[in-house]
PDB file of C-alpha atoms in Angstrom:
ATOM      1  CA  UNK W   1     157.686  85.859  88.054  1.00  0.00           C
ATOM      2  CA  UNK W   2     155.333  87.514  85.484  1.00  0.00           C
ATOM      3  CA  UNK W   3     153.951  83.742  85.117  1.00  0.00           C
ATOM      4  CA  UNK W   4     153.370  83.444  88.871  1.00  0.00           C
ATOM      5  CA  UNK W   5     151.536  86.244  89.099  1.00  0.00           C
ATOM      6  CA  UNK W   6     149.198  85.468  86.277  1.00  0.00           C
ATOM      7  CA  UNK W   7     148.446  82.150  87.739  1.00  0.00           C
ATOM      8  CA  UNK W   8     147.472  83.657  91.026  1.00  0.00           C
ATOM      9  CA  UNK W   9     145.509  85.796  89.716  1.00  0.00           C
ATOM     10  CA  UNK W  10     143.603  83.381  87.591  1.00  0.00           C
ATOM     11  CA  UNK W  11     143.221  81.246  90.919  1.00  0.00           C
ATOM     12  CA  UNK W  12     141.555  84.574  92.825  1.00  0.00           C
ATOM     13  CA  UNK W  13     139.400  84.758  89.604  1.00  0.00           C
ATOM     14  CA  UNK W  14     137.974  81.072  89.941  1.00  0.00           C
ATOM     15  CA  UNK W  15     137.409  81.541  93.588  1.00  0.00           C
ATOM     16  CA  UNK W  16     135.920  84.342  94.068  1.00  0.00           C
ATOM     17  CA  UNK W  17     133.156  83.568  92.714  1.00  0.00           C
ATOM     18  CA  UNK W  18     132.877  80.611  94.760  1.00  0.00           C
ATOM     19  CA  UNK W  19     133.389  82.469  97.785  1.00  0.00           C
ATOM     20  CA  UNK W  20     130.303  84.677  96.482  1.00  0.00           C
ATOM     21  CA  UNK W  21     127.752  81.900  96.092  1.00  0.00           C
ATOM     22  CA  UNK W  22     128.810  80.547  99.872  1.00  0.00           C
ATOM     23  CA  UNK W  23     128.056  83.643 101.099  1.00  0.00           C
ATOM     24  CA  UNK W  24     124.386  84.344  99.440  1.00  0.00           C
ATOM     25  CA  UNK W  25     124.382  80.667 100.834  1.00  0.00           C
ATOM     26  CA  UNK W  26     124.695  81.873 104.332  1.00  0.00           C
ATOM     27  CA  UNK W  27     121.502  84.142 104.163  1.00  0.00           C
ATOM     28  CA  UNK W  28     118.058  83.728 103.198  1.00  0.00           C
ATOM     29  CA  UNK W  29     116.737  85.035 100.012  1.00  0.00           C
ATOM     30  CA  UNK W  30     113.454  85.020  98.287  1.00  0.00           C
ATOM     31  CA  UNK W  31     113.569  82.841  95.310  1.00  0.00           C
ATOM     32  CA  UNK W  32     110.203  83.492  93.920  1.00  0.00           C
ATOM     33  CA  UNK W  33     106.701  84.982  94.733  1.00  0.00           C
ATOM     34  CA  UNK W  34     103.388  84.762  93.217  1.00  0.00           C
ATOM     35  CA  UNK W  35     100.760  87.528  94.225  1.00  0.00           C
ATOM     36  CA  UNK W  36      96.808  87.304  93.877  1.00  0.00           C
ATOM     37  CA  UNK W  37      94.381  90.125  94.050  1.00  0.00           C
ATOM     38  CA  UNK W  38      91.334  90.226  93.707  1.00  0.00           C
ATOM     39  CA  UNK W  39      88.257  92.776  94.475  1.00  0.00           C
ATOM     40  CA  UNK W  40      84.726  91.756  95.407  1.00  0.00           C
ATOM     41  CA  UNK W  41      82.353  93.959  96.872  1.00  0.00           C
ATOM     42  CA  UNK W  42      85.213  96.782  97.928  1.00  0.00           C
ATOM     43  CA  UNK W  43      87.054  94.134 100.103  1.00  0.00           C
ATOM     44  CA  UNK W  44      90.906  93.044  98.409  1.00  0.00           C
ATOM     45  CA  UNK W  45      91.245  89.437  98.843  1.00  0.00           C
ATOM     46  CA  UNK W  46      94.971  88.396  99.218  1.00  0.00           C
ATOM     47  CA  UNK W  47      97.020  86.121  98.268  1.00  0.00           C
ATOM     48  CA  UNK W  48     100.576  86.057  98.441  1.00  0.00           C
ATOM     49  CA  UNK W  49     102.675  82.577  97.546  1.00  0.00           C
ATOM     50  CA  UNK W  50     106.081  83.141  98.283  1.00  0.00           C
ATOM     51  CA  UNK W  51     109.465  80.461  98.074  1.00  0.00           C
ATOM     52  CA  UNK W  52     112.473  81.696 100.518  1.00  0.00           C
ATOM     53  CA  UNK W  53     116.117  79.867  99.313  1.00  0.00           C
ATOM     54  CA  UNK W  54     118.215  79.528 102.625  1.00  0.00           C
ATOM     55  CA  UNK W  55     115.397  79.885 105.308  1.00  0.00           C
ATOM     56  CA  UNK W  56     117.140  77.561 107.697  1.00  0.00           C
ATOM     57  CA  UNK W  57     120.029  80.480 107.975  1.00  0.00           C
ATOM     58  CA  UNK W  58     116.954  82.523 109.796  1.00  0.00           C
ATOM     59  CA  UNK W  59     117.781  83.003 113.433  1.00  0.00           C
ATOM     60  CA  UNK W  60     115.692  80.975 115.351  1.00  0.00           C
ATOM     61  CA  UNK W  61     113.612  80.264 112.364  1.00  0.00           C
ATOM     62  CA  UNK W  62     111.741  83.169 112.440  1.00  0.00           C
ATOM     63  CA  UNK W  63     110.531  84.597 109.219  1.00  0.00           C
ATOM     64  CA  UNK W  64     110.465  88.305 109.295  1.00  0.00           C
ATOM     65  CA  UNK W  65     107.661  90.413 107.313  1.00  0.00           C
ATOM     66  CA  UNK W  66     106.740  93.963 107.013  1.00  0.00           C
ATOM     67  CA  UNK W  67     103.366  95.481 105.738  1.00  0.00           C
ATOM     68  CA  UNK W  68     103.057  99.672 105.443  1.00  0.00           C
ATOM     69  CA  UNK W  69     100.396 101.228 107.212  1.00  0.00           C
ATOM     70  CA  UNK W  70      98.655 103.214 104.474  1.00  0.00           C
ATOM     71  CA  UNK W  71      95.688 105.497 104.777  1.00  0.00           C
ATOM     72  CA  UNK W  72      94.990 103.811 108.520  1.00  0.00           C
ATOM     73  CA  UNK W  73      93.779 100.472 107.074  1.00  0.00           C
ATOM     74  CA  UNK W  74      95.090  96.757 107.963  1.00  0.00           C
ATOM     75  CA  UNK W  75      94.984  93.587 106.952  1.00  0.00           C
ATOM     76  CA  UNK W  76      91.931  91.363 108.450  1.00  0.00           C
ATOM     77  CA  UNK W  77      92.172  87.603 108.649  1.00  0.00           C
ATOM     78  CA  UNK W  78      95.511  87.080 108.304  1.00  0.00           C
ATOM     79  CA  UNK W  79      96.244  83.349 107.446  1.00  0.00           C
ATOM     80  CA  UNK W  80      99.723  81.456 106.917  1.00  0.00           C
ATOM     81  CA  UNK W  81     100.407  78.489 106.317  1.00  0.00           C
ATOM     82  CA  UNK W  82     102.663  75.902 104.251  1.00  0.00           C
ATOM     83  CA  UNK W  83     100.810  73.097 102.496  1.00  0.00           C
ATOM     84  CA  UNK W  84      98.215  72.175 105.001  1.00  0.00           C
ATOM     85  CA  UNK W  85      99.573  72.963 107.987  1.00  0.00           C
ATOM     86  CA  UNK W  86      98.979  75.918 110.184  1.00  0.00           C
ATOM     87  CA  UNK W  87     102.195  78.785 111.041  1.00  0.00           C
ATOM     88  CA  UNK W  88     102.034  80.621 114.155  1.00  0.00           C
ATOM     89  CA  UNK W  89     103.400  84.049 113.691  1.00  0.00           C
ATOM     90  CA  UNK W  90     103.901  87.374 115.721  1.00  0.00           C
ATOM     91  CA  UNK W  91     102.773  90.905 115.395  1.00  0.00           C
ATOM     92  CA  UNK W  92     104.722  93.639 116.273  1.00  0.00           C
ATOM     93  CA  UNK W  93     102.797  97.209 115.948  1.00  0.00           C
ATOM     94  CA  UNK W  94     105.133 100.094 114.900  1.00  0.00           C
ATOM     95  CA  UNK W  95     104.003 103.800 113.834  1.00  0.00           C
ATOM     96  CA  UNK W  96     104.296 103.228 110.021  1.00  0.00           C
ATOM     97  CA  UNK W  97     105.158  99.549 109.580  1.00  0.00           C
ATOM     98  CA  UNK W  98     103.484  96.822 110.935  1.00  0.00           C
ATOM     99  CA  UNK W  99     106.172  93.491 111.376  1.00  0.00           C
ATOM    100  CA  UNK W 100     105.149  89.981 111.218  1.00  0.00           C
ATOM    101  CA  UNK W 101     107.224  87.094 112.148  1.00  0.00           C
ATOM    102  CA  UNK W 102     106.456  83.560 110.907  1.00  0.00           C
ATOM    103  CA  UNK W 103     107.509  80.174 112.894  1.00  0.00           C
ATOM    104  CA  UNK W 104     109.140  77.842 110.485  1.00  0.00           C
ATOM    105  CA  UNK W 105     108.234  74.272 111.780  1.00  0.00           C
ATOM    106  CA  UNK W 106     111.323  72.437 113.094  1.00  0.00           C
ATOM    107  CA  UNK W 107     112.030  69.990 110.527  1.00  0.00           C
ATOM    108  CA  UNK W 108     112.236  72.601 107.715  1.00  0.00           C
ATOM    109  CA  UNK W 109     114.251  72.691 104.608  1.00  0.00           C
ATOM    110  CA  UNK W 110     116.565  74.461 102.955  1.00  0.00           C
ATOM    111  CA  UNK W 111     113.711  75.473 100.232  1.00  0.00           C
ATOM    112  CA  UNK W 112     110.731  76.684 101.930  1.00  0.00           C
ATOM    113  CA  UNK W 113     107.314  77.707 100.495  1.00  0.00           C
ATOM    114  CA  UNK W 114     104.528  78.902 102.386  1.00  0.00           C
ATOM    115  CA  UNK W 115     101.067  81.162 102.122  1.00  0.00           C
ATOM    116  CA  UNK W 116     100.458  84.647 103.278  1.00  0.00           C
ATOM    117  CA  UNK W 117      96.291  85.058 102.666  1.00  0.00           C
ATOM    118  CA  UNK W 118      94.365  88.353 104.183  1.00  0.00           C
ATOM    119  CA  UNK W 119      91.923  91.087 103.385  1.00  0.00           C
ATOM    120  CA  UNK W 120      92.105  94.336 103.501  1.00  0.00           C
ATOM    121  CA  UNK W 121      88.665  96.559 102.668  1.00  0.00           C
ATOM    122  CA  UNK W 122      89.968  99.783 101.053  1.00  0.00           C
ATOM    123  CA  UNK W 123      87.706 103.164 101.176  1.00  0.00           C
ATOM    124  CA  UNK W 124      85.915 104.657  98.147  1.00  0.00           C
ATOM    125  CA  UNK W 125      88.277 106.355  96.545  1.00  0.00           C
ATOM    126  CA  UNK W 126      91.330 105.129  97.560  1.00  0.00           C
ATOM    127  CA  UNK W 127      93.607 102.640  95.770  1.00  0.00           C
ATOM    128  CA  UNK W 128      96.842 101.676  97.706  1.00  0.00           C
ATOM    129  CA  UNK W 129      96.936  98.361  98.672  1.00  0.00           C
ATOM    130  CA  UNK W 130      99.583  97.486 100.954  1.00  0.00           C
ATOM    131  CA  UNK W 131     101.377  93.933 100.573  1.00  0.00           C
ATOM    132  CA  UNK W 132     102.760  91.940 103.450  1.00  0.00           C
ATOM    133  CA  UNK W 133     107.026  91.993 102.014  1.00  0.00           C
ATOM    134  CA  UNK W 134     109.478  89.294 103.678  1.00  0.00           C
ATOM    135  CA  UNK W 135     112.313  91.126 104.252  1.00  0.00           C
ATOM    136  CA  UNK W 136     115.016  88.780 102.208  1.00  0.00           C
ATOM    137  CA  UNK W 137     116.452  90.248  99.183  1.00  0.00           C
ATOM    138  CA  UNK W 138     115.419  88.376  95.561  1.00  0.00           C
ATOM    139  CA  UNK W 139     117.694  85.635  94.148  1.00  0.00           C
ATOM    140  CA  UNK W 140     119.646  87.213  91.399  1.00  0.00           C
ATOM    141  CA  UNK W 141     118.443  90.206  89.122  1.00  0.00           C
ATOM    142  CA  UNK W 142     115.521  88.319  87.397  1.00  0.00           C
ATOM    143  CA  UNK W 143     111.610  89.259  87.564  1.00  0.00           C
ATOM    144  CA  UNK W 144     110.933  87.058  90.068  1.00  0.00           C
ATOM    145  CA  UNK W 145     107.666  88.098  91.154  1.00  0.00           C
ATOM    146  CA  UNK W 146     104.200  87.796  89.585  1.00  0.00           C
ATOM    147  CA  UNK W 147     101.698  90.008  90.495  1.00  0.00           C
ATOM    148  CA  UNK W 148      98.075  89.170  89.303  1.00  0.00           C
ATOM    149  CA  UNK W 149      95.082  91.811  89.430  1.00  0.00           C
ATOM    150  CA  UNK W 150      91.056  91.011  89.199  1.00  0.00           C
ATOM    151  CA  UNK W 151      88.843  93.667  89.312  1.00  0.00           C
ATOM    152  CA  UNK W 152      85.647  93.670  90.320  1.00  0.00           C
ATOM    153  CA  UNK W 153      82.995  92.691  87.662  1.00  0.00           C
ATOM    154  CA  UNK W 154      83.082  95.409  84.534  1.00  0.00           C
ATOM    155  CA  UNK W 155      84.773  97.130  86.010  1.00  0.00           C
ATOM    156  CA  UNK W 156      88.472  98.051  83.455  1.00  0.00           C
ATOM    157  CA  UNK W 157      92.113  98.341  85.242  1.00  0.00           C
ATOM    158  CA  UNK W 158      93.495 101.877  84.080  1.00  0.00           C
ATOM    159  CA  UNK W 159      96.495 102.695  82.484  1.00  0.00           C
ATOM    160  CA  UNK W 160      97.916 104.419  85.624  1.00  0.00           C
ATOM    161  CA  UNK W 161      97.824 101.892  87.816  1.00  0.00           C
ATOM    162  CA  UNK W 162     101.149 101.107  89.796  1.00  0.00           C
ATOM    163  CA  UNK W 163     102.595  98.612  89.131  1.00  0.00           C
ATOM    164  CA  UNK W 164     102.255  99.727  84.699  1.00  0.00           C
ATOM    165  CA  UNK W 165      99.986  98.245  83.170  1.00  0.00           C
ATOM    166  CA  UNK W 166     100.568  97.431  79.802  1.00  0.00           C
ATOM    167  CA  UNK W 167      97.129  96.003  78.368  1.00  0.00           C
ATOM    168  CA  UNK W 168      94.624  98.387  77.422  1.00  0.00           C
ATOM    169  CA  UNK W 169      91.022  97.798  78.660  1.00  0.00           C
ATOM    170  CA  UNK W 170      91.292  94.251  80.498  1.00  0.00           C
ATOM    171  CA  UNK W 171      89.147  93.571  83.844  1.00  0.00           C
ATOM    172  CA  UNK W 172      92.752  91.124  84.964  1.00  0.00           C
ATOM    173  CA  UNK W 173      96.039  92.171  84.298  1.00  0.00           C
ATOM    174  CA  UNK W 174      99.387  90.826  85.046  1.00  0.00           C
ATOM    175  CA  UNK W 175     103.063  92.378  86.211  1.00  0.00           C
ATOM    176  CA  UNK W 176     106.304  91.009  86.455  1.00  0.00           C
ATOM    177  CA  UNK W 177     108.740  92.741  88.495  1.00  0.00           C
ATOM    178  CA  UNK W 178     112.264  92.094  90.825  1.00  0.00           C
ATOM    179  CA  UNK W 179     111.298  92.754  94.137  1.00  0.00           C
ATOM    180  CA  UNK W 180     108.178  92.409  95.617  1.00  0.00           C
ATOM    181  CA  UNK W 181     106.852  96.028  96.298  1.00  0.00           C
ATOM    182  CA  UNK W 182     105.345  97.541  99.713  1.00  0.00           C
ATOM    183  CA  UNK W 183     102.297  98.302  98.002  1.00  0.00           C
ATOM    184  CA  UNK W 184     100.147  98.381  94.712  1.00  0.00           C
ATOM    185  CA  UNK W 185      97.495 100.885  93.229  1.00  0.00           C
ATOM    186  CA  UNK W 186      95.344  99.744  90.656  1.00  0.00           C
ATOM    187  CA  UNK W 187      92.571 102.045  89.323  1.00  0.00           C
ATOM    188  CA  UNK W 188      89.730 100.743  87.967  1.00  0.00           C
ATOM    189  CA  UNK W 189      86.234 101.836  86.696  1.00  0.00           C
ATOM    190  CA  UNK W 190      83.755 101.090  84.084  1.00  0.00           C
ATOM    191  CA  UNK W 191      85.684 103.030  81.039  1.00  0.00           C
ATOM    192  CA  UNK W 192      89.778 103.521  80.748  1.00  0.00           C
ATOM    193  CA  UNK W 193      89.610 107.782  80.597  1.00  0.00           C
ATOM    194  CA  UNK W 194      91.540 109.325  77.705  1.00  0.00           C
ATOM    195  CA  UNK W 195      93.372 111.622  79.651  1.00  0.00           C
ATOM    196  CA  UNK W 196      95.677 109.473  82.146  1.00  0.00           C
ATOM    197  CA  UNK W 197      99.667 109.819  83.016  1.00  0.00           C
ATOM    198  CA  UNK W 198     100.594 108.346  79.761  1.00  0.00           C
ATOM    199  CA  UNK W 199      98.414 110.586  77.258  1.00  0.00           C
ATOM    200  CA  UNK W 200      99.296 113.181  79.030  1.00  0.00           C
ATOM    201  CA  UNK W 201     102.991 112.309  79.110  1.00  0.00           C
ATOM    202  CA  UNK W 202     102.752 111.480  74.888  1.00  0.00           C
ATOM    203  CA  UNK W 203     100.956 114.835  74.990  1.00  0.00           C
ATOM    204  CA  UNK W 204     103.581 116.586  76.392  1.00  0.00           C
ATOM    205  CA  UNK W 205     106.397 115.379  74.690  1.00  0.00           C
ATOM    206  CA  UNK W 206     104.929 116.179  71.255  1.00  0.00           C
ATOM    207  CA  UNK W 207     104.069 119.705  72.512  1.00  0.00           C
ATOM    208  CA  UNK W 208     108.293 120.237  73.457  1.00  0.00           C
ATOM    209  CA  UNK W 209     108.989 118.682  69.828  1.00  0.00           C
ATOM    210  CA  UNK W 210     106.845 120.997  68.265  1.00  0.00           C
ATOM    211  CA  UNK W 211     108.233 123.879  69.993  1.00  0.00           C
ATOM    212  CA  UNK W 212     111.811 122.608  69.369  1.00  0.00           C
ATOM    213  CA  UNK W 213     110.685 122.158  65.434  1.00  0.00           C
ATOM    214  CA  UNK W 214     109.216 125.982  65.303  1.00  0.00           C
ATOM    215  CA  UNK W 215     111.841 127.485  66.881  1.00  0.00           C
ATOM    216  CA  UNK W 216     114.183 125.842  64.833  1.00  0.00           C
ATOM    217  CA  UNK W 217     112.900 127.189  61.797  1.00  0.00           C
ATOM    218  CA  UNK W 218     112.447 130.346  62.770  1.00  0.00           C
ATOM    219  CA  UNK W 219     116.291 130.870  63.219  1.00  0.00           C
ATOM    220  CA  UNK W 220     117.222 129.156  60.032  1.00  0.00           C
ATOM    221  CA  UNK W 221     114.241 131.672  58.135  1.00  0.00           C
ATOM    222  CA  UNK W 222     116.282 134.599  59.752  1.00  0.00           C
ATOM    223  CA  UNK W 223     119.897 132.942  58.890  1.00  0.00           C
ATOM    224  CA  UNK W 224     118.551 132.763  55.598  1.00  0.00           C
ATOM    225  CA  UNK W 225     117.127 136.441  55.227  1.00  0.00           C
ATOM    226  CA  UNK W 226     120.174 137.780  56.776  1.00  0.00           C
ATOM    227  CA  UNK W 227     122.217 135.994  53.931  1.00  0.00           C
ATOM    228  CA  UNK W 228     119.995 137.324  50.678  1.00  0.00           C
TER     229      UNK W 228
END
């Protein structure tokens, strides 16, 4: 009996996670996604390159995509397409999301990569730039998604730019990350300021282990007094 029951449950072990894989099988899922950015003249020109694993299992092959409204601005000559040929796609107008939804062409694949190109022009001052986001949860846990930043001519990306950026004083920076996000904010301007969120953070933290260190030998001073 006790053998039995270790075989079956060595059998559940193999198939599950067969089971598993047939049912990420059954939905669509983004496989990869390669993002472009770059500023001229205060307009963000778009690019977004972006592989979906499944896409046939999308009812009625219709792609779904979401973009946030931020700040009142939109995205202005929206293109899509997959190799050289033209997608139709849909708009749907909501109160903080704006959905898109792509036409697949008939004879599509199981593996399907298309374009998502657009502009959005961003007032002075303000730094969110919302991404178009197809709503299909990333293959795996890996970094799937590359997210490439130009700014405009001398101009330096700042250290507290979402999403982090690691290099210091670069006019093009680079991020890996899971999921594509619903937006980006990169600061830029002719010199990277001392004082940003990670000084200040480094500040911070020395100031608390300074008062932790001073404190602490205050009270062993006083054990020691007390003790003479």
């Amino acid at each position: 009996m006790k053998r039995f029951v270790m075989a079956l449950a060595a059998v559940f072990a193999l198939t599950l996670p067969l089971s598993a894989v047939r049912a990420e099988e059954g939905k669509a899922m983004l496989g990869k996604a390669d993002v472009s950015i770059e500023v001229k003249d205060g307009v963000y020109f778009v690019t977004e390159q972006i592989q979906l694993l499944h896409s046939n299992h999308a009812p009625d092959g219709k792609l779904e995509h979401t973009i946030s409204k931020l700040n009142g601005v939109s995205a202005e000559n929206l293109h899509i397409s997959t190799g050289n040929e033209d997608l139709t796609f849909e708009e749907q107008d909501g109160d903080a999301l704006q959905k898109v939804f792509v036409q697949m062409p008939e004879a599509g694949s199981d593996t399907f990569d298309y374009s998502i190109s657009y502009q959005v022009a961003l007032p002075d001052g303000e730094y969110k730039l919302p991404l178009f986001v197809p709503m299909y949860a990333a293959e795996k846990g890996e970094n799937l998604v590359h997210i490439s930043f130009q700014a405009p001519e001398g101009m330096i990306v700042q250290p507290n730019s979402f999403p982090i950026v690691i290099e210091n004083n670069q006019n093009r920076v680079e991020s890996h990350m899971i999921n594509l996000p619903s937006h980006v904010s990169y600061l830029f301007g002719e010199t990277a300021p001392f004082f940003n969120s990670h000084t200040l953070i480094s500040a911070a933290t020395l100031v608390i282990l300074f008062l932790i260190l001073f404190v602490w030998a205050r009270v062993e001073r006083r054990n020691a007094r007390r003790g003479a």
